[in-house]
């Protein structure tokens, strides 16, 4: 670790000590500070109809609230969950609008093992399984739930976990919020949102424009987002809503740099014509209805349309692709709460269907030879599930679940019909867990879950004979976890989890297989580790948060790739063994809040170096950020500084044709602005 990083760590520690709370004045002893948190309830099943206490859930669930998002001003969902144990996000393309998320060692290489939902709608793209975080307006988010580990009722692709996002709607009182901010790299954004009730109806609307020039050459970004939502709650038993969201963006992608260029100029861009443009329209209907005898029914239906344009220039290739995607679907869930043998029991059964059509065309050249492709993809997904949560004793709760998924992929190559193909996948995934609450302040749990990821059409067919691999098998995982949640003192909360995930048939990209590389089922792998979190309030004016995650991700069998022999014990690329973060928030005066945040990420193996033969590693790094805000009546002023030590570091690296390419992160930068909020004006 560099001296600069060591000094930054020392500065953070000294800051924690310095603002750990004012010295007590003479007089009667002050009351013990208390973490004033409401009892946490979480989404226990596929749809939000079934909500239950966290103490009955056999697994960790990390919740980020609307208040935290409002206070910390993250740019996107990955920034909002960046301090969650087990999470690290990195820049793979050279744009801060499009980060990649890693959860417990499952990332987007080559495709993500994390399922992401917005209001019950799966937003993983059907052709690649990737998530375009720029298409999820952060200002609309009410809460984010991160559920690490395989979770059966959420279906395919959730081998690493689930990120469940719930968006805002009109509340009991009217409010309007206006925000504007600006700072380094010509970054500025303006936003507005309004919400409130009108009789039995409620409404919510928002708009945001976010632009910046980027710290790299030719790395401009623009994102425009707008949302409208109408709800109807005539009485407590009925809740209906209809929403529409529109996003339009154009993001220049600076890309990674060869090591020889990086050491000379971290702001350089060797592919200045690369860009990514998205247009999204989404309509979502949601409904919940309480029924007699302890039953309730919930459901959703959606239409999601995206148009995507992408241009990339590599060392030996250039390509331009236009992709149009239409997706429709819905889910229905029936819940029942009653007593069985005089014990509380909650039973849930449900199903979902999703149909997607992807029309994609690409033109370009490779090694000077032109190519053209035009394809049509149909993907149909059907799933049904059941889950039961039963209190064996007042302190002991059993949860059992099972789900079946059926996926059919049809790929039509309109240029070379011989490359067309179809695949069907069917899979049962179970889950079982126990929670034990011997004390009101302590919960211990055990969980076992299975997950799977279907190969995408991009992996199976997209590059034609010789590069695609229609024989790919689904990725399968078995996850074991034990942990605890405790609140030993009124001002102290702790979480601890030990996890082990065995993965079979993991899909990796073998880059040197002619002509363009090939996706293959890699050897078996294992991800195991520990997550620990501490939240404390040593004084009524001070909050402290500390998190640490150890993840040991290794291949567990031998296999031969074009890049070399993968041995038992080789590390999985792009998975840091150590991740730690901490924050201190100090409120010295009413309305004034000061915060200091630090994050450490250890070294990582380069992508495409599964055999671990290259001695170069993505180096460890430490980043220190600070934020200050002051609220007076309806107005809040804020300023935040990122990478205060101006550290030079990289979050992503890849081995390409024997060369090391790295993605530089931004140096020191600031952002300042104000928020004006009006409430209860009618």
mmCIF file with all atom_site columns, C-alpha atoms in Angstrom, residues 493-586:
data_model
loop_
_atom_site.group_PDB
_atom_site.id
_atom_site.type_symbol
_atom_site.label_atom_id
_atom_site.label_alt_id
_atom_site.label_comp_id
_atom_site.label_asym_id
_atom_site.label_entity_id
_atom_site.label_seq_id
_atom_site.pdbx_PDB_ins_code
_atom_site.Cartn_x
_atom_site.Cartn_y
_atom_site.Cartn_z
_atom_site.occupancy
_atom_site.B_iso_or_equiv
_atom_site.pdbx_formal_charge
_atom_site.auth_seq_id
_atom_site.auth_comp_id
_atom_site.auth_asym_id
_atom_site.auth_atom_id
_atom_site.pdbx_PDB_model_num
ATOM 1  C CA . UNK A 1 493 ? -26.044 -2.853  16.087  1.00 0.00 ? 493 UNK A CA 1
ATOM 2  C CA . UNK A 1 494 ? -23.965 -5.636  14.544  1.00 0.00 ? 494 UNK A CA 1
ATOM 3  C CA . UNK A 1 495 ? -24.310 -8.138  11.703  1.00 0.00 ? 495 UNK A CA 1
ATOM 4  C CA . UNK A 1 496 ? -22.133 -11.139 10.902  1.00 0.00 ? 496 UNK A CA 1
ATOM 5  C CA . UNK A 1 497 ? -22.396 -13.693 8.097   1.00 0.00 ? 497 UNK A CA 1
ATOM 6  C CA . UNK A 1 498 ? -20.283 -16.653 6.990   1.00 0.00 ? 498 UNK A CA 1
ATOM 7  C CA . UNK A 1 499 ? -21.053 -17.852 3.465   1.00 0.00 ? 499 UNK A CA 1
ATOM 8  C CA . UNK A 1 500 ? -19.922 -20.534 1.038   1.00 0.00 ? 500 UNK A CA 1
ATOM 9  C CA . UNK A 1 501 ? -21.123 -20.797 -2.573  1.00 0.00 ? 501 UNK A CA 1
ATOM 10 C CA . UNK A 1 502 ? -20.119 -23.712 -4.796  1.00 0.00 ? 502 UNK A CA 1
ATOM 11 C CA . UNK A 1 503 ? -20.575 -22.924 -8.494  1.00 0.00 ? 503 UNK A CA 1
ATOM 12 C CA . UNK A 1 504 ? -20.725 -25.488 -11.283 1.00 0.00 ? 504 UNK A CA 1
ATOM 13 C CA . UNK A 1 505 ? -20.376 -24.819 -15.034 1.00 0.00 ? 505 UNK A CA 1
ATOM 14 C CA . UNK A 1 506 ? -19.407 -21.184 -14.570 1.00 0.00 ? 506 UNK A CA 1
ATOM 15 C CA . UNK A 1 507 ? -19.285 -19.436 -17.953 1.00 0.00 ? 507 UNK A CA 1
ATOM 16 C CA . UNK A 1 508 ? -16.073 -17.590 -18.818 1.00 0.00 ? 508 UNK A CA 1
ATOM 17 C CA . UNK A 1 509 ? -14.795 -16.010 -22.014 1.00 0.00 ? 509 UNK A CA 1
ATOM 18 C CA . UNK A 1 510 ? -11.787 -17.750 -23.565 1.00 0.00 ? 510 UNK A CA 1
ATOM 19 C CA . UNK A 1 511 ? -10.290 -14.828 -25.537 1.00 0.00 ? 511 UNK A CA 1
ATOM 20 C CA . UNK A 1 512 ? -7.734  -16.539 -27.793 1.00 0.00 ? 512 UNK A CA 1
ATOM 21 C CA . UNK A 1 513 ? -9.983  -19.152 -29.411 1.00 0.00 ? 513 UNK A CA 1
ATOM 22 C CA . UNK A 1 514 ? -10.177 -18.146 -33.102 1.00 0.00 ? 514 UNK A CA 1
ATOM 23 C CA . UNK A 1 515 ? -11.617 -16.147 -34.629 1.00 0.00 ? 515 UNK A CA 1
ATOM 24 C CA . UNK A 1 516 ? -13.175 -13.908 -31.938 1.00 0.00 ? 516 UNK A CA 1
ATOM 25 C CA . UNK A 1 517 ? -12.874 -15.891 -28.699 1.00 0.00 ? 517 UNK A CA 1
ATOM 26 C CA . UNK A 1 518 ? -15.394 -18.321 -27.254 1.00 0.00 ? 518 UNK A CA 1
ATOM 27 C CA . UNK A 1 519 ? -17.604 -18.673 -24.181 1.00 0.00 ? 519 UNK A CA 1
ATOM 28 C CA . UNK A 1 520 ? -16.984 -21.938 -22.327 1.00 0.00 ? 520 UNK A CA 1
ATOM 29 C CA . UNK A 1 521 ? -18.142 -23.680 -19.175 1.00 0.00 ? 521 UNK A CA 1
ATOM 30 C CA . UNK A 1 522 ? -15.210 -23.222 -16.826 1.00 0.00 ? 522 UNK A CA 1
ATOM 31 C CA . UNK A 1 523 ? -14.117 -25.466 -13.976 1.00 0.00 ? 523 UNK A CA 1
ATOM 32 C CA . UNK A 1 524 ? -16.003 -25.520 -10.748 1.00 0.00 ? 524 UNK A CA 1
ATOM 33 C CA . UNK A 1 525 ? -15.395 -22.610 -8.425  1.00 0.00 ? 525 UNK A CA 1
ATOM 34 C CA . UNK A 1 526 ? -16.052 -21.641 -4.831  1.00 0.00 ? 526 UNK A CA 1
ATOM 35 C CA . UNK A 1 527 ? -16.701 -18.297 -3.179  1.00 0.00 ? 527 UNK A CA 1
ATOM 36 C CA . UNK A 1 528 ? -16.471 -18.275 0.584   1.00 0.00 ? 528 UNK A CA 1
ATOM 37 C CA . UNK A 1 529 ? -16.002 -15.573 3.133   1.00 0.00 ? 529 UNK A CA 1
ATOM 38 C CA . UNK A 1 530 ? -17.333 -13.440 5.919   1.00 0.00 ? 530 UNK A CA 1
ATOM 39 C CA . UNK A 1 531 ? -19.272 -10.179 6.127   1.00 0.00 ? 531 UNK A CA 1
ATOM 40 C CA . UNK A 1 532 ? -19.263 -8.048  9.264   1.00 0.00 ? 532 UNK A CA 1
ATOM 41 C CA . UNK A 1 533 ? -20.988 -4.767  9.950   1.00 0.00 ? 533 UNK A CA 1
ATOM 42 C CA . UNK A 1 534 ? -21.188 -2.425  12.929  1.00 0.00 ? 534 UNK A CA 1
ATOM 43 C CA . UNK A 1 535 ? -23.465 0.581   13.326  1.00 0.00 ? 535 UNK A CA 1
ATOM 44 C CA . UNK A 1 536 ? -23.134 2.654   16.475  1.00 0.00 ? 536 UNK A CA 1
ATOM 45 C CA . UNK A 1 537 ? -24.064 5.978   18.009  1.00 0.00 ? 537 UNK A CA 1
ATOM 46 C CA . UNK A 1 538 ? -21.482 6.736   20.731  1.00 0.00 ? 538 UNK A CA 1
ATOM 47 C CA . UNK A 1 539 ? -23.046 10.172  21.247  1.00 0.00 ? 539 UNK A CA 1
ATOM 48 C CA . UNK A 1 540 ? -26.386 11.608  20.201  1.00 0.00 ? 540 UNK A CA 1
ATOM 49 C CA . UNK A 1 541 ? -24.579 13.809  17.658  1.00 0.00 ? 541 UNK A CA 1
ATOM 50 C CA . UNK A 1 542 ? -22.386 11.074  16.144  1.00 0.00 ? 542 UNK A CA 1
ATOM 51 C CA . UNK A 1 543 ? -23.109 8.046   13.949  1.00 0.00 ? 543 UNK A CA 1
ATOM 52 C CA . UNK A 1 544 ? -20.411 5.539   12.982  1.00 0.00 ? 544 UNK A CA 1
ATOM 53 C CA . UNK A 1 545 ? -20.662 2.800   10.367  1.00 0.00 ? 545 UNK A CA 1
ATOM 54 C CA . UNK A 1 546 ? -17.998 0.114   9.795   1.00 0.00 ? 546 UNK A CA 1
ATOM 55 C CA . UNK A 1 547 ? -18.184 -2.794  7.322   1.00 0.00 ? 547 UNK A CA 1
ATOM 56 C CA . UNK A 1 548 ? -15.721 -5.486  6.312   1.00 0.00 ? 548 UNK A CA 1
ATOM 57 C CA . UNK A 1 549 ? -15.987 -8.323  3.784   1.00 0.00 ? 549 UNK A CA 1
ATOM 58 C CA . UNK A 1 550 ? -13.537 -11.142 3.110   1.00 0.00 ? 550 UNK A CA 1
ATOM 59 C CA . UNK A 1 551 ? -14.199 -13.058 -0.119  1.00 0.00 ? 551 UNK A CA 1
ATOM 60 C CA . UNK A 1 552 ? -12.018 -15.946 -1.239  1.00 0.00 ? 552 UNK A CA 1
ATOM 61 C CA . UNK A 1 553 ? -13.064 -16.790 -4.821  1.00 0.00 ? 553 UNK A CA 1
ATOM 62 C CA . UNK A 1 554 ? -11.139 -19.658 -6.420  1.00 0.00 ? 554 UNK A CA 1
ATOM 63 C CA . UNK A 1 555 ? -11.470 -22.314 -9.089  1.00 0.00 ? 555 UNK A CA 1
ATOM 64 C CA . UNK A 1 556 ? -11.671 -25.764 -7.504  1.00 0.00 ? 556 UNK A CA 1
ATOM 65 C CA . UNK A 1 557 ? -10.958 -28.031 -10.491 1.00 0.00 ? 557 UNK A CA 1
ATOM 66 C CA . UNK A 1 558 ? -8.457  -28.043 -13.326 1.00 0.00 ? 558 UNK A CA 1
ATOM 67 C CA . UNK A 1 559 ? -9.237  -26.967 -16.895 1.00 0.00 ? 559 UNK A CA 1
ATOM 68 C CA . UNK A 1 560 ? -7.354  -25.944 -20.004 1.00 0.00 ? 560 UNK A CA 1
ATOM 69 C CA . UNK A 1 561 ? -8.064  -22.590 -21.675 1.00 0.00 ? 561 UNK A CA 1
ATOM 70 C CA . UNK A 1 562 ? -6.318  -20.946 -24.605 1.00 0.00 ? 562 UNK A CA 1
ATOM 71 C CA . UNK A 1 563 ? -4.670  -18.572 -22.120 1.00 0.00 ? 563 UNK A CA 1
ATOM 72 C CA . UNK A 1 564 ? -3.190  -21.431 -20.075 1.00 0.00 ? 564 UNK A CA 1
ATOM 73 C CA . UNK A 1 565 ? -3.978  -24.154 -17.571 1.00 0.00 ? 565 UNK A CA 1
ATOM 74 C CA . UNK A 1 566 ? -6.398  -23.234 -14.792 1.00 0.00 ? 566 UNK A CA 1
ATOM 75 C CA . UNK A 1 567 ? -5.306  -25.012 -11.618 1.00 0.00 ? 567 UNK A CA 1
ATOM 76 C CA . UNK A 1 568 ? -7.238  -25.884 -8.494  1.00 0.00 ? 568 UNK A CA 1
ATOM 77 C CA . UNK A 1 569 ? -6.777  -22.848 -6.231  1.00 0.00 ? 569 UNK A CA 1
ATOM 78 C CA . UNK A 1 570 ? -6.379  -20.170 -8.921  1.00 0.00 ? 570 UNK A CA 1
ATOM 79 C CA . UNK A 1 571 ? -8.215  -16.964 -8.042  1.00 0.00 ? 571 UNK A CA 1
ATOM 80 C CA . UNK A 1 572 ? -11.323 -15.864 -9.925  1.00 0.00 ? 572 UNK A CA 1
ATOM 81 C CA . UNK A 1 573 ? -10.583 -12.588 -11.776 1.00 0.00 ? 573 UNK A CA 1
ATOM 82 C CA . UNK A 1 574 ? -11.863 -9.222  -10.552 1.00 0.00 ? 574 UNK A CA 1
ATOM 83 C CA . UNK A 1 575 ? -12.765 -10.406 -7.048  1.00 0.00 ? 575 UNK A CA 1
ATOM 84 C CA . UNK A 1 576 ? -10.932 -8.534  -4.259  1.00 0.00 ? 576 UNK A CA 1
ATOM 85 C CA . UNK A 1 577 ? -10.295 -10.622 -1.149  1.00 0.00 ? 577 UNK A CA 1
ATOM 86 C CA . UNK A 1 578 ? -10.731 -7.675  1.210   1.00 0.00 ? 578 UNK A CA 1
ATOM 87 C CA . UNK A 1 579 ? -13.278 -4.863  1.120   1.00 0.00 ? 579 UNK A CA 1
ATOM 88 C CA . UNK A 1 580 ? -13.771 -2.422  3.966   1.00 0.00 ? 580 UNK A CA 1
ATOM 89 C CA . UNK A 1 581 ? -15.591 0.839   4.369   1.00 0.00 ? 581 UNK A CA 1
ATOM 90 C CA . UNK A 1 582 ? -16.483 3.185   7.163   1.00 0.00 ? 582 UNK A CA 1
ATOM 91 C CA . UNK A 1 583 ? -18.182 6.488   7.760   1.00 0.00 ? 583 UNK A CA 1
ATOM 92 C CA . UNK A 1 584 ? -18.514 9.004   10.558  1.00 0.00 ? 584 UNK A CA 1
ATOM 93 C CA . UNK A 1 585 ? -21.354 11.517  10.642  1.00 0.00 ? 585 UNK A CA 1
ATOM 94 C CA . UNK A 1 586 ? -21.296 14.434  13.088  1.00 0.00 ? 586 UNK A CA 1
#
